[in-house]
Short mmCIF file of C-alpha atoms in Angstrom, two decimals:
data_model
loop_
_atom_site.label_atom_id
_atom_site.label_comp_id
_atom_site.label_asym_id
_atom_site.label_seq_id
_atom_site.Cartn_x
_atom_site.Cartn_y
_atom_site.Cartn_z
CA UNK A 19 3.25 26.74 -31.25
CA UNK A 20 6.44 25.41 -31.44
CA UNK A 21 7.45 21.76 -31.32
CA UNK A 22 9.17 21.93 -28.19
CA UNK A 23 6.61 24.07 -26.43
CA UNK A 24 3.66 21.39 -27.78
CA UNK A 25 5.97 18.40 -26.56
CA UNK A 26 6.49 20.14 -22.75
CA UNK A 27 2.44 20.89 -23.07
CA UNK A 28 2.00 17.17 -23.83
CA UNK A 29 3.91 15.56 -20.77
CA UNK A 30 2.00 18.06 -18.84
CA UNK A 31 -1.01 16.58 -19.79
CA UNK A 32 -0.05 12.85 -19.80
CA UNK A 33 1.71 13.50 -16.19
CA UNK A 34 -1.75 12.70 -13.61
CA UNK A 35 -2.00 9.48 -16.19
CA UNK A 36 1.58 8.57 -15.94
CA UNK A 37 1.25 8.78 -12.02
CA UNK A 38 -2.27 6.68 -11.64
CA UNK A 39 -0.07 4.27 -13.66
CA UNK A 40 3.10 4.24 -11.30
CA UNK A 41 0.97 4.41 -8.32
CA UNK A 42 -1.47 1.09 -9.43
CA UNK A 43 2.39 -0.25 -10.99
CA UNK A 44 3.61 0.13 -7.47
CA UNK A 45 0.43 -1.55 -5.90
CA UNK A 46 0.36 -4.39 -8.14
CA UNK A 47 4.19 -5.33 -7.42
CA UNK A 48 3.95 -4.84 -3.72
CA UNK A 49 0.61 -5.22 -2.37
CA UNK A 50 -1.52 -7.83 -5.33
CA UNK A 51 0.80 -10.58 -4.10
CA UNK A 52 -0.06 -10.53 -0.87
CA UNK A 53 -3.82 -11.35 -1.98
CA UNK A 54 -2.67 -13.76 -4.29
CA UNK A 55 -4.87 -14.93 -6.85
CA UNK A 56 -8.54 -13.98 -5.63
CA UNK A 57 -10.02 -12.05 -8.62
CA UNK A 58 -12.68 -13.99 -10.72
CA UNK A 59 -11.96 -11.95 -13.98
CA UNK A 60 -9.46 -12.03 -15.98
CA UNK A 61 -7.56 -9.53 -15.94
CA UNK A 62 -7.33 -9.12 -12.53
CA UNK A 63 -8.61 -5.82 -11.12
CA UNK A 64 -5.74 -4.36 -10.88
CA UNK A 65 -4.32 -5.45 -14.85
CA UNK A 66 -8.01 -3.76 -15.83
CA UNK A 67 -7.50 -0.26 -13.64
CA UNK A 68 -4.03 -0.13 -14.92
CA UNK A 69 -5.37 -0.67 -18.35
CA UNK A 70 -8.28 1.60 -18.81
CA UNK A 71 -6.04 4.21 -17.36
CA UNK A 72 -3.78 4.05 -19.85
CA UNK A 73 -6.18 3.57 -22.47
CA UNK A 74 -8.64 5.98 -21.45
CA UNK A 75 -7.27 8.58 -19.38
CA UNK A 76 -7.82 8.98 -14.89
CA UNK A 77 -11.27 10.22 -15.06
CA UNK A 78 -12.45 7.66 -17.59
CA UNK A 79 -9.81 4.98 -16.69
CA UNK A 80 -10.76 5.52 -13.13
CA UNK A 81 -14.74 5.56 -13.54
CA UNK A 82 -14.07 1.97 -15.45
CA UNK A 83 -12.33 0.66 -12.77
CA UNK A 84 -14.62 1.65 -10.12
CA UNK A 85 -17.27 0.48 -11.87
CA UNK A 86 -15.03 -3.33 -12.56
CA UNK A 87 -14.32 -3.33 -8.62
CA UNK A 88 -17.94 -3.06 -7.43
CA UNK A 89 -18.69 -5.59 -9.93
CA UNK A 90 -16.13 -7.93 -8.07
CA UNK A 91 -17.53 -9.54 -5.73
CA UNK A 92 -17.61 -13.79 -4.46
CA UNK A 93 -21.24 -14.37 -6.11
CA UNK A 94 -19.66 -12.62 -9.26
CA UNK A 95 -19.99 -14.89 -12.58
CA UNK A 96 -16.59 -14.00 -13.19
CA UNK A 97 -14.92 -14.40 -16.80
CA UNK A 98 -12.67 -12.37 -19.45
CA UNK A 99 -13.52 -8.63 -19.13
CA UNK A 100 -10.87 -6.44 -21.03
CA UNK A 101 -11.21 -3.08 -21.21
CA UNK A 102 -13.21 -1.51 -24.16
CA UNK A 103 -10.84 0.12 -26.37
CA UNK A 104 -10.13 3.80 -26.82
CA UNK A 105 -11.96 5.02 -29.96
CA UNK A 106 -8.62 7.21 -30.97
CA UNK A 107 -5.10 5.85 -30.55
CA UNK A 108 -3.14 9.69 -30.20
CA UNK A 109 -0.72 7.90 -27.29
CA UNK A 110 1.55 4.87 -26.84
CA UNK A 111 3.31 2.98 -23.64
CA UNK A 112 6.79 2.61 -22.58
CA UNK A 113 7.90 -0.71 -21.59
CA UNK A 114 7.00 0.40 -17.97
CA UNK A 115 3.65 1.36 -19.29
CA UNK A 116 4.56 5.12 -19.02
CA UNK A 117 1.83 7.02 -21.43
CA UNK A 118 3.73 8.80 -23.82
CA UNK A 119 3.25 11.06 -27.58
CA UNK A 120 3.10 8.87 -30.37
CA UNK A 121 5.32 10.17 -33.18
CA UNK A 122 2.95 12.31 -35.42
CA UNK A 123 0.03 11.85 -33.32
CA UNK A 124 -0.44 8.10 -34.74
CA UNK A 125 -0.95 5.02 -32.64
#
């Protein structure tokens, strides 16, 4: 396969991740605020679906932060929760937080 054709395949793939992260990108810049600061984790539950997304992919990403939410509650203990890191590193983020190809497949 070419380089070219293995780059297009790539984005293709990375493209329902890079959405999940503009659509919870979008939420947290115009809808979060209006909540304010209400979330007893750090990060917020917002930070942690944008996170595991981009760490882990929307099925994976997305069963994490489904699982964080319901866990979010006011009796909730609270406290630092990151998200548990990927066991590979293949991708990188923009600035933006845009998934992309890391050069030579390294992280």
């Amino acid at each position: 396969m070419t380089s070219a054709i293995r780059s297009f395949a790539l984005a293709v793939w990375l493209l329902p991740r890079n959405i999940v992260v503009a659509l919870l990108r979008g939420y947290r810049a115009l809808i979060s605020p209006l909540y304010g600061d209400v979330c007893r984790y750090y990060p917020s539950c917002s930070a942690y679906a944008l996170g595991a997304v981009q760490e882990h992919g929307v099925f994976v990403g997305g069963a994490l932060a489904a699982r964080r939410v319901a866990r979010c509650h006011p009796w909730a203990a609270g406290g630092v929760d990151d998200v548990p890191p990927s066991r590979t590193h293949r991708y990188r983020r923009t600035r933006f937080g845009f998934v992309v190809a890391s050069p030579h497949g390294k992280g």
